[in-house]
PDB file of C-alpha atoms in Angstrom:
ATOM      1  CA  MET A 922       5.568   6.974 -11.379  1.00 68.00           C
ATOM      2  CA  ALA A 923       7.100   6.830 -15.448  1.00 86.00           C
ATOM      3  CA  TRP A 924       6.064   7.936 -18.157  1.00 91.00           C
ATOM      4  CA  TYR A 925       6.618   6.971 -21.462  1.00 89.00           C
ATOM      5  CA  ILE A 926       6.126   7.056 -25.046  1.00 91.00           C
ATOM      6  CA  ASP A 927       3.702   5.594 -27.310  1.00 89.00           C
ATOM      7  CA  GLY A 928       2.496   5.747 -31.163  1.00 85.00           C
ATOM      8  CA  SER A 929       4.427   6.194 -33.669  1.00 83.00           C
ATOM      9  CA  ALA A 930       5.391   9.764 -35.429  1.00 80.00           C
ATOM     10  CA  SER A 931       4.824   8.282 -39.058  1.00 77.00           C
ATOM     11  CA  MET A 932       1.360   6.850 -38.207  1.00 79.00           C
ATOM     12  CA  GLY A 933       0.019  10.715 -37.324  1.00 83.00           C
ATOM     13  CA  ASN A 934       1.422  10.740 -33.677  1.00 86.00           C
ATOM     14  CA  LEU A 935       2.848  10.333 -30.298  1.00 90.00           C
ATOM     15  CA  ASP A 936       1.404   9.753 -26.735  1.00 91.00           C
ATOM     16  CA  VAL A 937       2.764  10.718 -23.308  1.00 92.00           C
ATOM     17  CA  PHE A 938       1.633   7.746 -21.289  1.00 92.00           C
ATOM     18  CA  ALA A 939       1.301   8.483 -17.193  1.00 91.00           C
ATOM     19  CA  SER A 940       0.442   5.812 -15.152  1.00 87.00           C
ATOM     20  CA  GLY A 941      -1.886   4.244 -18.041  1.00 86.00           C
ATOM     21  CA  TYR A 942      -2.717   7.269 -18.783  1.00 91.00           C
ATOM     22  CA  ARG A 943      -2.695   9.538 -21.784  1.00 92.00           C
ATOM     23  CA  VAL A 944      -1.261  13.158 -20.269  1.00 91.00           C
ATOM     24  CA  CYS A 945      -0.734  15.156 -24.259  1.00 91.00           C
ATOM     25  CA  MET A 946      -1.123  14.291 -27.786  1.00 91.00           C
ATOM     26  CA  ILE A 947       1.755  14.691 -30.438  1.00 89.00           C
ATOM     27  CA  ASP A 948      -0.187  15.675 -33.751  1.00 87.00           C
ATOM     28  CA  CYS A 949       2.561  14.549 -35.762  1.00 85.00           C
ATOM     29  CA  ASP A 950       0.615  15.462 -38.450  1.00 84.00           C
ATOM     30  CA  ASP A 951       1.704  18.974 -39.605  1.00 80.00           C
ATOM     31  CA  GLU A 952       4.179  19.262 -41.833  1.00 82.00           C
ATOM     32  CA  THR A 953       5.811  21.976 -41.444  1.00 87.00           C
ATOM     33  CA  VAL A 954       6.884  20.668 -37.873  1.00 87.00           C
ATOM     34  CA  SER A 955      10.082  17.547 -38.393  1.00 89.00           C
ATOM     35  CA  GLU A 956       9.397  13.827 -37.425  1.00 87.00           C
ATOM     36  CA  SER A 957      12.658  14.279 -35.736  1.00 90.00           C
ATOM     37  CA  ASP A 958      11.650  17.475 -34.040  1.00 90.00           C
ATOM     38  CA  HIS A 959       8.298  15.832 -32.797  1.00 88.00           C
ATOM     39  CA  LYS A 960      10.562  13.140 -31.815  1.00 89.00           C
ATOM     40  CA  ALA A 961      12.259  15.560 -29.227  1.00 92.00           C
ATOM     41  CA  ASN A 962       9.412  17.598 -28.161  1.00 90.00           C
ATOM     42  CA  ALA A 963       7.086  14.113 -26.888  1.00 91.00           C
ATOM     43  CA  ARG A 964      10.833  12.628 -25.062  1.00 92.00           C
ATOM     44  CA  LEU A 965      11.404  15.839 -23.399  1.00 92.00           C
ATOM     45  CA  ILE A 966       7.239  16.410 -22.464  1.00 93.00           C
ATOM     46  CA  ALA A 967       7.875  11.996 -21.426  1.00 93.00           C
ATOM     47  CA  ALA A 968      11.604  13.510 -19.182  1.00 93.00           C
ATOM     48  CA  ALA A 969       9.937  15.817 -17.830  1.00 93.00           C
ATOM     49  CA  PRO A 970       9.197  14.764 -14.768  1.00 93.00           C
ATOM     50  CA  ASP A 971      12.499  13.330 -14.419  1.00 94.00           C
ATOM     51  CA  LEU A 972      14.414  16.570 -15.012  1.00 94.00           C
ATOM     52  CA  LEU A 973      12.085  17.978 -11.873  1.00 94.00           C
ATOM     53  CA  ASP A 974      12.999  15.966  -9.594  1.00 94.00           C
ATOM     54  CA  ALA A 975      16.931  15.752 -10.958  1.00 95.00           C
ATOM     55  CA  LEU A 976      16.432  19.956 -10.152  1.00 94.00           C
ATOM     56  CA  GLU A 977      15.228  19.768  -7.226  1.00 95.00           C
ATOM     57  CA  LEU A 978      17.422  17.011  -5.887  1.00 95.00           C
ATOM     58  CA  ALA A 979      20.666  19.279  -7.296  1.00 92.00           C
ATOM     59  CA  ARG A 980      18.832  22.793  -6.076  1.00 90.00           C
ATOM     60  CA  ASP A 981      18.655  21.042  -2.465  1.00 90.00           C
ATOM     61  CA  ARG A 982      22.340  19.691  -2.711  1.00 88.00           C
ATOM     62  CA  LEU A 983      23.413  22.949  -3.638  1.00 87.00           C
ATOM     63  CA  GLU A 984      22.158  25.112  -0.657  1.00 84.00           C
ATOM     64  CA  VAL A 985      23.615  22.292   1.476  1.00 81.00           C
ATOM     65  CA  CYS A 986      27.176  22.852   0.413  1.00 79.00           C
ATOM     66  CA  ASN A 987      26.513  26.642   0.231  1.00 73.00           C
ATOM     67  CA  HIS A 988      27.443  26.999   3.723  1.00 65.00           C
ATOM     68  CA  GLU A 989      28.376  31.142   3.741  1.00 67.00           C
ATOM     69  CA  GLY A 990      24.595  31.719   1.904  1.00 61.00           C
ATOM     70  CA  GLU A 991      26.694  33.682  -1.185  1.00 64.00           C
ATOM     71  CA  GLU A 992      24.662  34.341  -4.616  1.00 69.00           C
ATOM     72  CA  ASP A 993      25.239  31.500  -6.750  1.00 80.00           C
ATOM     73  CA  GLU A 994      24.274  31.455 -10.258  1.00 85.00           C
ATOM     74  CA  ALA A 995      23.439  28.093 -11.245  1.00 86.00           C
ATOM     75  CA  LEU A 996      20.941  27.907  -7.725  1.00 88.00           C
ATOM     76  CA  ALA A 997      19.308  30.993  -9.222  1.00 89.00           C
ATOM     77  CA  GLN A 998      19.011  29.239 -12.404  1.00 92.00           C
ATOM     78  CA  ILE A 999      17.286  25.930 -11.111  1.00 92.00           C
ATOM     79  CA  GLY A1000      15.458  27.800  -8.521  1.00 92.00           C
ATOM     80  CA  ALA A1001      13.948  29.358 -12.037  1.00 93.00           C
ATOM     81  CA  ALA A1002      13.490  26.323 -14.259  1.00 93.00           C
ATOM     82  CA  ILE A1003      11.302  24.539 -10.614  1.00 93.00           C
ATOM     83  CA  ALA A1004       9.178  27.948 -10.475  1.00 93.00           C
ATOM     84  CA  LYS A1005       8.504  27.873 -14.068  1.00 91.00           C
ATOM     85  CA  ALA A1006       8.321  24.218 -13.973  1.00 90.00           C
ATOM     86  CA  LYS A1007       5.421  24.547 -11.333  1.00 90.00           C
ATOM     87  CA  GLY A1008       3.413  27.355 -12.450  1.00 88.00           C
ATOM     88  CA  GLU A1009       4.517  29.640 -10.064  1.00 91.00           C
ATOM     89  CA  ALA A1010       6.871  31.541 -13.095  1.00 71.00           C
ATOM     90  CA  LEU A1011       5.981  33.556 -16.537  1.00 56.00           C
TER      91      LEU A1011
END
């Protein structure tokens, strides 16, 4: 399911869609936040599912390479990020 952005920051809002349904709307009328920050937030939200998939794949590949079961900082950080994205950690 591809997520994408529609709308215009200069017109007041950016919408993030998934499979034709609006997932969220970024209200760009807040003048305390720059237009470039609004756009960056929308891009990050739209990329979130792909980033989670990539992290899960990276975790799986690193676990296979980690034959000796030693503590791996990269695996710990990836695991924490996945848990946070899934609402399993604060």
